[in-house]
mmCIF file of C-alpha atoms in Angstrom:
data_model
loop_
_atom_site.group_PDB
_atom_site.id
_atom_site.type_symbol
_atom_site.label_atom_id
_atom_site.label_comp_id
_atom_site.label_asym_id
_atom_site.label_seq_id
_atom_site.Cartn_x
_atom_site.Cartn_y
_atom_site.Cartn_z
ATOM 1 C CA MET A 1 124.571 32.614 62.920
ATOM 2 C CA SER A 2 125.840 36.113 63.692
ATOM 3 C CA ILE A 3 129.311 36.602 65.137
ATOM 4 C CA SER A 4 130.582 39.919 66.476
ATOM 5 C CA SER A 5 133.972 40.010 68.141
ATOM 6 C CA ASP A 6 136.686 42.447 69.145
ATOM 7 C CA TRP A 7 140.207 41.043 69.366
ATOM 8 C CA GLN A 8 143.307 42.683 70.764
ATOM 9 C CA ARG A 9 145.749 40.330 69.054
ATOM 10 C CA ILE A 10 145.543 37.401 66.624
ATOM 11 C CA ASN A 11 148.437 35.277 65.410
ATOM 12 C CA LEU A 12 147.292 33.933 62.041
ATOM 13 C CA ALA A 13 149.733 31.011 62.155
ATOM 14 C CA GLN A 14 148.209 29.833 65.427
ATOM 15 C CA LEU A 15 144.681 30.405 64.133
ATOM 16 C CA MET A 16 145.323 28.277 61.044
ATOM 17 C CA ALA A 17 146.238 25.372 63.311
ATOM 18 C CA PHE A 18 142.496 25.030 63.904
ATOM 19 C CA MET A 19 141.984 24.440 60.153
ATOM 20 C CA PRO A 20 144.262 21.442 59.455
ATOM 21 C CA SER A 21 144.805 20.188 55.913
ATOM 22 C CA GLU A 22 142.852 17.162 54.833
ATOM 23 C CA SER A 23 145.923 14.913 54.998
ATOM 24 C CA THR A 24 146.253 15.559 58.740
ATOM 25 C CA GLN A 25 142.601 14.910 59.633
ATOM 26 C CA PRO A 26 142.065 11.543 61.383
ATOM 27 C CA GLY A 27 139.884 9.002 59.681
ATOM 28 C CA LEU A 28 140.107 10.807 56.351
ATOM 29 C CA LYS A 29 139.920 7.693 54.227
ATOM 30 C CA GLU A 30 136.850 6.421 56.059
ATOM 31 C CA ASP A 31 135.094 9.802 56.042
ATOM 32 C CA LYS A 32 133.369 10.220 52.678
ATOM 33 C CA ALA A 33 132.420 13.790 53.444
ATOM 34 C CA ALA A 34 136.061 14.701 53.813
ATOM 35 C CA THR A 35 136.769 13.549 50.253
ATOM 36 C CA GLN A 36 134.291 15.958 48.691
ATOM 37 C CA PRO A 37 135.724 18.673 46.434
ATOM 38 C CA ALA A 38 135.811 22.060 48.132
ATOM 39 C CA SER A 39 133.225 23.367 45.643
ATOM 40 C CA GLU A 40 130.726 20.777 46.940
ATOM 41 C CA LYS A 41 131.274 21.324 50.626
ATOM 42 C CA LYS A 42 128.731 23.476 52.410
ATOM 43 C CA ALA A 43 130.552 24.407 55.613
ATOM 44 C CA ILE A 44 133.758 25.754 57.072
ATOM 45 C CA ASP A 45 135.228 23.005 59.250
ATOM 46 C CA ILE A 46 137.101 24.209 62.328
ATOM 47 C CA SER A 47 138.921 21.755 64.559
ATOM 48 C CA VAL A 48 138.916 22.741 68.235
ATOM 49 C CA PRO A 49 140.867 20.469 70.628
ATOM 50 C CA ILE A 50 138.229 20.635 73.385
ATOM 51 C CA LEU A 51 135.457 19.703 70.925
ATOM 52 C CA PRO A 52 136.040 16.175 69.548
ATOM 53 C CA GLN A 53 133.632 16.674 66.646
ATOM 54 C CA GLY A 54 134.882 20.155 65.784
ATOM 55 C CA VAL A 55 132.622 22.965 64.509
ATOM 56 C CA ALA A 56 131.015 23.349 61.073
ATOM 57 C CA ILE A 57 129.869 26.843 60.095
ATOM 58 C CA HIS A 58 127.314 26.888 57.258
ATOM 59 C CA ASP A 59 125.903 30.432 57.170
ATOM 60 C CA ALA A 60 127.207 33.303 59.265
ATOM 61 C CA ASP A 61 127.343 37.065 59.363
ATOM 62 C CA LEU A 62 130.641 38.304 60.765
ATOM 63 C CA ASP A 63 131.585 41.658 62.279
ATOM 64 C CA ILE A 64 135.176 41.399 63.468
ATOM 65 C CA SER A 65 137.775 43.925 64.605
ATOM 66 C CA VAL A 66 141.392 43.094 65.419
ATOM 67 C CA ALA A 67 143.762 45.585 67.016
ATOM 68 C CA GLN A 68 146.844 43.591 65.946
ATOM 69 C CA LEU A 69 147.069 40.801 63.373
ATOM 70 C CA LEU A 70 150.344 38.886 62.976
ATOM 71 C CA LEU A 71 151.120 37.250 59.635
ATOM 72 C CA GLY A 72 154.530 35.643 59.941
ATOM 73 C CA GLU A 73 156.970 38.497 60.588
ATOM 74 C CA HIS A 74 154.502 41.150 59.458
ATOM 75 C CA GLN A 75 151.978 43.040 61.524
ATOM 76 C CA PHE A 76 148.636 44.565 60.531
ATOM 77 C CA ASN A 77 146.816 47.011 62.780
ATOM 78 C CA ARG A 78 143.223 48.159 63.299
ATOM 79 C CA ILE A 79 141.672 45.478 61.127
ATOM 80 C CA ALA A 80 137.916 45.722 60.674
ATOM 81 C CA LEU A 81 136.058 43.099 58.642
ATOM 82 C CA GLN A 82 132.421 42.501 57.810
ATOM 83 C CA ALA A 83 131.633 39.271 56.023
ATOM 84 C CA SER A 84 128.760 37.043 55.006
ATOM 85 C CA ALA A 85 129.479 33.327 54.829
ATOM 86 C CA ARG A 86 127.006 31.322 52.763
ATOM 87 C CA ASP A 87 127.319 27.567 52.444
ATOM 88 C CA GLY A 88 130.718 27.893 54.080
ATOM 89 C CA TRP A 89 132.086 30.427 51.593
ATOM 90 C CA LEU A 90 132.934 34.061 52.334
ATOM 91 C CA GLN A 91 132.249 35.746 49.021
ATOM 92 C CA GLN A 92 131.862 39.301 50.284
ATOM 93 C CA ALA A 93 134.180 40.451 53.043
ATOM 94 C CA PRO A 94 134.920 44.197 52.946
ATOM 95 C CA PHE A 95 137.724 45.174 55.294
ATOM 96 C CA SER A 96 139.982 48.037 56.327
ATOM 97 C CA GLY A 97 143.175 48.329 58.330
ATOM 98 C CA GLU A 98 146.738 49.578 58.461
ATOM 99 C CA PHE A 99 149.992 48.056 57.259
ATOM 100 C CA ALA A 100 153.426 49.690 57.276
ATOM 101 C CA GLN A 101 151.868 52.994 58.426
ATOM 102 C CA SER A 102 149.539 52.965 55.408
ATOM 103 C CA LYS A 103 145.760 52.800 55.497
ATOM 104 C CA ILE A 104 144.295 50.038 53.351
ATOM 105 C CA ALA A 105 140.764 49.034 52.370
ATOM 106 C CA GLY A 106 139.309 46.417 50.093
ATOM 107 C CA ASN A 107 137.352 43.216 49.746
ATOM 108 C CA ALA A 108 138.233 39.604 50.453
ATOM 109 C CA VAL A 109 136.915 36.341 49.037
ATOM 110 C CA LEU A 110 137.785 33.497 51.394
ATOM 111 C CA ASP A 111 137.219 29.843 50.533
ATOM 112 C CA LEU A 112 137.966 27.981 53.752
ATOM 113 C CA ARG A 113 135.871 24.888 53.049
ATOM 114 C CA GLY A 114 138.643 22.536 52.051
ATOM 115 C CA SER A 115 142.347 22.068 51.565
ATOM 116 C CA PRO A 116 144.187 24.066 50.420
ATOM 117 C CA LEU A 117 142.599 27.255 51.716
ATOM 118 C CA LYS A 118 142.054 29.926 49.046
ATOM 119 C CA LEU A 119 142.163 33.658 49.712
ATOM 120 C CA ASP A 120 141.692 36.484 47.197
ATOM 121 C CA PHE A 121 141.989 40.175 48.066
ATOM 122 C CA THR A 122 141.456 43.444 46.252
ATOM 123 C CA ILE A 123 143.187 46.236 48.151
ATOM 124 C CA ALA A 124 143.554 49.979 47.653
ATOM 125 C CA SER A 125 145.592 52.560 49.526
ATOM 126 C CA GLU A 126 145.658 56.333 49.183
ATOM 127 C CA GLN A 127 149.151 57.832 49.516
ATOM 128 C CA PRO A 128 150.754 54.654 50.872
ATOM 129 C CA ASN A 129 153.950 55.011 52.888
ATOM 130 C CA ILE A 130 156.306 53.333 50.401
ATOM 131 C CA PRO A 131 159.564 54.022 52.325
ATOM 132 C CA GLN A 132 158.124 52.385 55.458
ATOM 133 C CA LEU A 133 156.763 49.473 53.420
ATOM 134 C CA LEU A 134 160.162 48.759 51.843
ATOM 135 C CA LYS A 135 161.819 49.067 55.253
ATOM 136 C CA GLN A 136 159.337 46.734 56.933
ATOM 137 C CA LEU A 137 159.822 44.146 54.176
ATOM 138 C CA ASN A 138 163.605 44.472 54.681
ATOM 139 C CA ILE A 139 164.117 45.493 51.048
ATOM 140 C CA ALA A 140 165.564 49.007 51.358
ATOM 141 C CA GLU A 141 166.652 51.172 54.275
ATOM 142 C CA GLN A 142 165.190 54.294 52.729
ATOM 143 C CA ALA A 143 163.555 55.360 49.492
ATOM 144 C CA ASN A 144 162.419 58.833 48.554
ATOM 145 C CA LEU A 145 159.420 57.485 46.696
ATOM 146 C CA ALA A 146 155.807 58.645 47.080
ATOM 147 C CA LEU A 147 152.637 57.404 45.387
ATOM 148 C CA GLU A 148 149.228 58.991 45.127
ATOM 149 C CA ARG A 149 147.399 55.655 45.039
ATOM 150 C CA ALA A 150 148.068 51.935 44.823
ATOM 151 C CA GLU A 151 145.619 49.195 43.824
ATOM 152 C CA LEU A 152 146.475 45.549 44.470
ATOM 153 C CA ASP A 153 145.001 42.173 43.505
ATOM 154 C CA LEU A 154 146.354 39.402 45.711
ATOM 155 C CA SER A 155 145.763 35.631 45.643
ATOM 156 C CA LEU A 156 147.032 33.085 48.152
ATOM 157 C CA LYS A 157 146.583 29.339 48.528
ATOM 158 C CA GLY A 158 147.825 26.977 51.213
ATOM 159 C CA ASP A 159 147.258 25.383 54.594
ATOM 160 C CA ASN A 160 149.940 27.255 56.543
ATOM 161 C CA ILE A 161 151.755 30.569 56.472
ATOM 162 C CA ALA A 162 154.718 29.214 54.496
ATOM 163 C CA GLN A 163 152.448 27.734 51.812
ATOM 164 C CA LEU A 164 150.364 30.902 51.602
ATOM 165 C CA LEU A 165 153.404 33.120 51.119
ATOM 166 C CA ALA A 166 155.052 30.727 48.655
ATOM 167 C CA SER A 167 151.920 30.511 46.486
ATOM 168 C CA THR A 168 151.151 34.236 46.417
ATOM 169 C CA THR A 169 150.450 35.948 43.118
ATOM 170 C CA LEU A 170 149.970 39.692 42.979
ATOM 171 C CA SER A 171 149.310 42.424 40.475
ATOM 172 C CA ALA A 172 149.437 46.074 41.488
ATOM 173 C CA LYS A 173 148.627 49.318 39.722
ATOM 174 C CA LEU A 174 150.613 52.363 40.838
ATOM 175 C CA ILE A 175 149.136 55.800 40.155
ATOM 176 C CA GLY A 176 150.875 59.176 40.313
ATOM 177 C CA GLY A 177 153.542 60.360 42.716
ATOM 178 C CA HIS A 178 157.240 61.158 42.518
ATOM 179 C CA TRP A 179 160.682 59.654 43.097
ATOM 180 C CA ASP A 180 163.412 61.954 44.418
ATOM 181 C CA LEU A 181 167.052 61.102 43.660
ATOM 182 C CA ILE A 182 169.189 62.860 46.294
ATOM 183 C CA ASP A 183 172.947 63.039 46.746
ATOM 184 C CA PRO A 184 173.497 62.599 50.517
ATOM 185 C CA ASN A 185 176.544 64.895 50.571
ATOM 186 C CA THR A 186 175.460 67.924 48.563
ATOM 187 C CA GLN A 187 171.692 67.329 48.911
ATOM 188 C CA ALA A 188 171.444 68.035 45.187
ATOM 189 C CA SER A 189 168.283 66.361 43.929
ATOM 190 C CA ALA A 190 166.352 65.450 40.819
ATOM 191 C CA ARG A 191 162.671 64.598 40.918
ATOM 192 C CA ILE A 192 161.069 62.006 38.661
ATOM 193 C CA GLU A 193 157.373 62.761 38.269
ATOM 194 C CA LEU A 194 155.556 59.441 38.063
ATOM 195 C CA ASN A 195 152.585 58.859 35.770
ATOM 196 C CA GLN A 196 151.774 55.243 36.436
ATOM 197 C CA GLY A 197 153.378 51.915 37.094
ATOM 198 C CA SER A 198 152.805 48.248 37.728
ATOM 199 C CA LEU A 199 154.118 45.578 40.079
ATOM 200 C CA THR A 200 153.656 41.889 39.304
ATOM 201 C CA ALA A 201 154.836 38.734 41.024
ATOM 202 C CA SER A 202 154.118 35.030 41.183
ATOM 203 C CA PRO A 203 155.690 32.021 42.894
ATOM 204 C CA GLN A 204 158.061 31.189 40.022
ATOM 205 C CA GLN A 205 158.370 34.477 38.104
ATOM 206 C CA PRO A 206 160.616 37.382 39.188
ATOM 207 C CA LEU A 207 158.980 40.282 40.927
ATOM 208 C CA ALA A 208 158.819 42.992 38.256
ATOM 209 C CA LEU A 209 158.348 46.737 38.698
ATOM 210 C CA ALA A 210 157.654 49.100 35.779
ATOM 211 C CA LEU A 211 157.319 52.890 36.057
ATOM 212 C CA THR A 212 156.744 55.691 33.564
ATOM 213 C CA GLY A 213 157.117 59.410 34.132
ATOM 214 C CA GLN A 214 159.171 62.502 33.345
ATOM 215 C CA LEU A 215 162.519 63.852 34.478
ATOM 216 C CA LYS A 216 162.745 67.579 33.727
ATOM 217 C CA GLN A 217 159.956 67.105 31.165
ATOM 218 C CA LEU A 218 161.825 64.332 29.351
ATOM 219 C CA PRO A 219 159.871 61.045 29.062
ATOM 220 C CA LEU A 220 161.337 58.304 31.237
ATOM 221 C CA SER A 221 160.630 54.622 31.835
ATOM 222 C CA VAL A 222 162.126 52.338 34.472
ATOM 223 C CA GLU A 223 161.948 48.545 34.766
ATOM 224 C CA LEU A 224 163.335 46.525 37.655
ATOM 225 C CA SER A 225 163.167 42.815 38.418
ATOM 226 C CA THR A 226 164.429 40.648 41.255
ATOM 227 C CA LEU A 227 163.609 37.373 43.030
ATOM 228 C CA SER A 228 160.344 35.459 42.758
ATOM 229 C CA LEU A 229 157.997 35.406 45.750
ATOM 230 C CA ALA A 230 158.915 31.773 46.401
ATOM 231 C CA GLU A 231 162.552 32.867 46.695
ATOM 232 C CA PHE A 232 161.575 35.817 48.883
ATOM 233 C CA SER A 233 159.815 33.426 51.254
ATOM 234 C CA GLN A 234 163.216 31.831 51.963
ATOM 235 C CA GLN A 235 164.346 35.162 53.474
ATOM 236 C CA PRO A 236 167.492 35.592 51.335
ATOM 237 C CA ARG A 237 170.254 37.839 52.586
ATOM 238 C CA GLU A 238 170.952 39.248 49.115
ATOM 239 C CA LEU A 239 168.819 40.575 46.269
ATOM 240 C CA PRO A 240 169.878 40.102 42.649
ATOM 241 C CA ILE A 241 168.436 42.952 40.594
ATOM 242 C CA GLN A 242 168.224 43.817 36.919
ATOM 243 C CA LEU A 243 167.512 47.456 36.088
ATOM 244 C CA SER A 244 166.779 49.184 32.805
ATOM 245 C CA LEU A 245 166.091 52.886 32.270
ATOM 246 C CA ASP A 246 165.242 54.818 29.124
ATOM 247 C CA ILE A 247 165.122 58.600 28.835
ATOM 248 C CA ASN A 248 165.114 60.656 25.642
ATOM 249 C CA GLN A 249 166.688 57.846 23.553
ATOM 250 C CA VAL A 250 169.362 57.205 26.194
ATOM 251 C CA SER A 251 169.281 53.697 27.691
ATOM 252 C CA LEU A 252 170.892 52.418 30.866
ATOM 253 C CA ALA A 253 171.099 48.736 31.847
ATOM 254 C CA ALA A 254 172.508 47.601 35.190
ATOM 255 C CA GLU A 255 172.618 44.473 37.301
ATOM 256 C CA ALA A 256 173.929 43.653 40.739
ATOM 257 C CA THR A 257 173.564 41.403 43.767
ATOM 258 C CA LEU A 258 172.955 43.620 46.780
ATOM 259 C CA PRO A 259 172.781 42.827 50.510
ATOM 260 C CA ARG A 260 169.418 43.279 52.253
ATOM 261 C CA PRO A 261 168.309 45.822 53.093
ATOM 262 C CA VAL A 262 169.631 47.797 50.135
ATOM 263 C CA SER A 263 171.497 50.944 51.167
ATOM 264 C CA SER A 264 172.795 53.812 49.036
ATOM 265 C CA ASN A 265 175.949 53.992 51.180
ATOM 266 C CA ASN A 266 177.639 51.135 49.361
ATOM 267 C CA LEU A 267 176.319 50.025 45.978
ATOM 268 C CA SER A 268 178.171 48.310 43.172
ATOM 269 C CA LEU A 269 176.484 47.694 39.820
ATOM 270 C CA ALA A 270 177.656 46.488 36.440
ATOM 271 C CA MET A 271 176.265 49.095 34.049
ATOM 272 C CA ARG A 272 176.078 49.924 30.357
ATOM 273 C CA LEU A 273 174.803 53.215 28.928
ATOM 274 C CA LYS A 274 174.035 53.931 25.272
ATOM 275 C CA SER A 275 173.211 57.284 23.701
ATOM 276 C CA PRO A 276 172.977 58.642 20.150
ATOM 277 C CA SER A 277 175.288 61.503 21.182
ATOM 278 C CA LEU A 278 177.170 62.885 24.174
ATOM 279 C CA SER A 279 174.922 65.953 24.199
ATOM 280 C CA GLN A 280 171.643 64.030 24.263
ATOM 281 C CA LEU A 281 170.958 64.852 27.923
ATOM 282 C CA ASP A 282 172.280 68.435 28.065
ATOM 283 C CA SER A 283 168.899 69.655 29.312
ATOM 284 C CA LEU A 284 169.279 67.546 32.469
ATOM 285 C CA HIS A 285 172.644 68.785 33.718
ATOM 286 C CA GLY A 286 172.780 72.253 32.110
ATOM 287 C CA ILE A 287 176.202 71.706 30.523
ATOM 288 C CA GLN A 288 176.657 71.903 26.756
ATOM 289 C CA LEU A 289 178.661 68.840 25.775
ATOM 290 C CA PRO A 290 180.056 68.147 22.299
ATOM 291 C CA PRO A 291 177.600 66.343 20.031
ATOM 292 C CA PHE A 292 179.809 63.484 18.884
ATOM 293 C CA GLY A 293 178.403 59.996 18.950
ATOM 294 C CA PRO A 294 176.975 57.473 19.139
ATOM 295 C CA ILE A 295 178.506 56.717 22.516
ATOM 296 C CA GLU A 296 178.592 53.740 24.852
ATOM 297 C CA LEU A 297 179.758 53.791 28.461
ATOM 298 C CA ALA A 298 180.275 50.581 30.438
ATOM 299 C CA GLY A 299 181.925 49.637 33.697
ATOM 300 C CA GLU A 300 181.423 49.017 37.389
ATOM 301 C CA LEU A 301 179.410 51.832 38.941
ATOM 302 C CA GLN A 302 180.154 52.329 42.631
ATOM 303 C CA ILE A 303 178.123 54.583 44.915
ATOM 304 C CA ASN A 304 179.431 55.204 48.411
ATOM 305 C CA GLU A 305 179.777 57.889 51.066
ATOM 306 C CA GLN A 306 182.455 59.668 49.022
ATOM 307 C CA GLY A 307 180.412 59.980 45.851
ATOM 308 C CA TYR A 308 180.406 58.046 42.599
ATOM 309 C CA ALA A 309 182.969 56.111 40.582
ATOM 310 C CA ILE A 310 183.125 54.041 37.409
ATOM 311 C CA ASN A 311 185.914 51.463 37.458
ATOM 312 C CA ASN A 312 187.044 49.285 34.559
ATOM 313 C CA MET A 313 185.461 51.876 32.334
ATOM 314 C CA LEU A 314 184.979 51.486 28.602
ATOM 315 C CA PHE A 315 184.067 54.677 26.765
ATOM 316 C CA ALA A 316 183.302 54.200 23.083
ATOM 317 C CA VAL A 317 182.638 56.976 20.582
ATOM 318 C CA ALA A 318 181.537 55.537 17.235
ATOM 319 C CA ASN A 319 184.504 53.274 16.327
ATOM 320 C CA SER A 320 186.967 54.669 18.891
ATOM 321 C CA GLU A 321 187.372 52.966 22.261
ATOM 322 C CA LEU A 322 188.953 54.428 25.386
ATOM 323 C CA THR A 323 189.478 52.717 28.749
ATOM 324 C CA GLY A 324 190.135 54.001 32.247
ATOM 325 C CA LEU A 325 188.194 55.227 35.254
ATOM 326 C CA ALA A 326 186.146 58.180 36.443
ATOM 327 C CA ASN A 327 185.462 59.488 39.933
ATOM 328 C CA LEU A 328 183.040 62.175 41.127
ATOM 329 C CA SER A 329 183.629 63.209 44.738
ATOM 330 C CA THR A 330 180.792 65.107 46.422
ATOM 331 C CA VAL A 331 182.186 65.349 49.972
ATOM 332 C CA ASN A 332 183.575 68.879 49.523
ATOM 333 C CA ALA A 333 181.713 72.137 48.968
ATOM 334 C CA LYS A 334 182.469 71.879 45.251
ATOM 335 C CA PRO A 335 182.160 68.429 43.653
ATOM 336 C CA GLN A 336 185.356 67.232 41.971
ATOM 337 C CA LEU A 337 185.423 65.133 38.807
ATOM 338 C CA ASP A 338 188.538 63.144 37.921
ATOM 339 C CA ILE A 339 188.815 61.158 34.682
ATOM 340 C CA ALA A 340 191.737 59.055 33.502
ATOM 341 C CA ILE A 341 191.373 57.440 30.088
ATOM 342 C CA SER A 342 193.682 56.095 27.425
ATOM 343 C CA ALA A 343 193.452 54.497 23.997
ATOM 344 C CA ASN A 344 195.795 52.646 21.678
ATOM 345 C CA ASN A 345 194.353 54.574 18.760
ATOM 346 C CA ILE A 346 191.341 56.695 17.944
ATOM 347 C CA GLN A 347 189.719 58.004 14.785
ATOM 348 C CA LEU A 348 189.565 61.778 14.731
ATOM 349 C CA ASP A 349 186.502 61.652 12.508
ATOM 350 C CA ASP A 350 184.606 60.126 15.449
ATOM 351 C CA PHE A 351 185.075 63.344 17.430
ATOM 352 C CA ARG A 352 183.663 65.887 15.029
ATOM 353 C CA THR A 353 181.984 68.694 16.971
ATOM 354 C CA GLY A 354 180.156 70.480 14.163
ATOM 355 C CA ASP A 355 179.127 73.970 15.273
ATOM 356 C CA TRP A 356 179.696 73.230 18.971
ATOM 357 C CA GLN A 357 181.880 75.920 20.606
ATOM 358 C CA GLY A 358 181.937 74.829 24.220
ATOM 359 C CA LEU A 359 180.714 77.465 26.633
ATOM 360 C CA GLU A 360 178.407 79.846 24.830
ATOM 361 C CA GLN A 361 179.762 83.360 24.435
ATOM 362 C CA ARG A 362 177.564 86.382 24.394
ATOM 363 C CA THR A 363 177.432 88.078 21.067
ATOM 364 C CA ALA A 364 177.240 91.733 20.081
ATOM 365 C CA LEU A 365 179.082 92.934 23.189
ATOM 366 C CA PRO A 366 181.865 95.532 23.255
ATOM 367 C CA ALA A 367 185.350 94.136 23.703
ATOM 368 C CA GLU A 368 185.575 95.321 27.335
ATOM 369 C CA GLN A 369 182.315 93.629 28.309
ATOM 370 C CA THR A 370 183.297 90.459 26.482
ATOM 371 C CA GLN A 371 186.606 90.351 28.393
ATOM 372 C CA SER A 372 184.823 90.985 31.706
ATOM 373 C CA TYR A 373 182.310 88.258 30.974
ATOM 374 C CA THR A 374 185.106 85.792 30.120
ATOM 375 C CA GLU A 375 186.906 86.553 33.393
ATOM 376 C CA GLU A 376 183.710 85.971 35.360
ATOM 377 C CA GLN A 377 183.306 82.596 33.731
#
């Protein structure tokens, strides 16, 4: 059998109603054929209300195009699929289409012979639109993240949309790209050049994202985890996240429960930063800080329209501990940093600066030029 069709719109949930699970088929116990394992069945059984006996497709060549395919709340566009069904099993089904303003292409293996239905996809996308994807999935309002290529292996099993989504396992490879961190007030930015990354998820395991790259030529790694796909299928209003970041021996750990979609206008995270010295990241911000350490900074990091703040702050230098708060306002032309800290006692030995002299002074200059340079500073 050869089937060629051109559809304007398909609702997958409605289509799957024509492929009921075995438990809903009448006369199941009396029908020996219905009790066969899926691997032994030789046809795709489709139940059509106007045909009492239904339809069994054994071998078929399919050439199908769909202008709009609805999968739950998500929409795919311009789907084109060519498939060969043999003994009721679609083992080769190359396809292409668009999702979240990204072009996708791949191959599908569809086992529709029994219950539950089994679907496996390999998908690739060149320069996928990650901000639109996160927005469409109601995860983040905006993200300045771009990828060169994404490759995805996806497996689903179930007899309805809810079961398919709840049973999904996926593994993705992320290749190249960049992630821009931008302050909305000053538009100051820092670009993370991405080497590669991975995204994994299963019904019971948290969705996990891992990225590696460079920030101003310093090696950087980022790991983030959140809900499992089974929990995502319940459409939660909040996302618990755990974040870890490592750059040039400086580690940052943070966790939070954030409303969906995540917005940078109002974030609150419990964070903890550790570094071998205060000057470890001087090459990032261009300021020469004193080299004392090791240091640890903990508190509640808040990001809002005014800027950044750390409340309930603990700042530890070796064996000395200071508490207080810090606030960086970026709403004015010149950012303003305010810090208020106190300590019951500190050890002066913890604050040794070695040869550090603060702002570097030019050497071998006449006195007049040195004075002029100091005034300019």
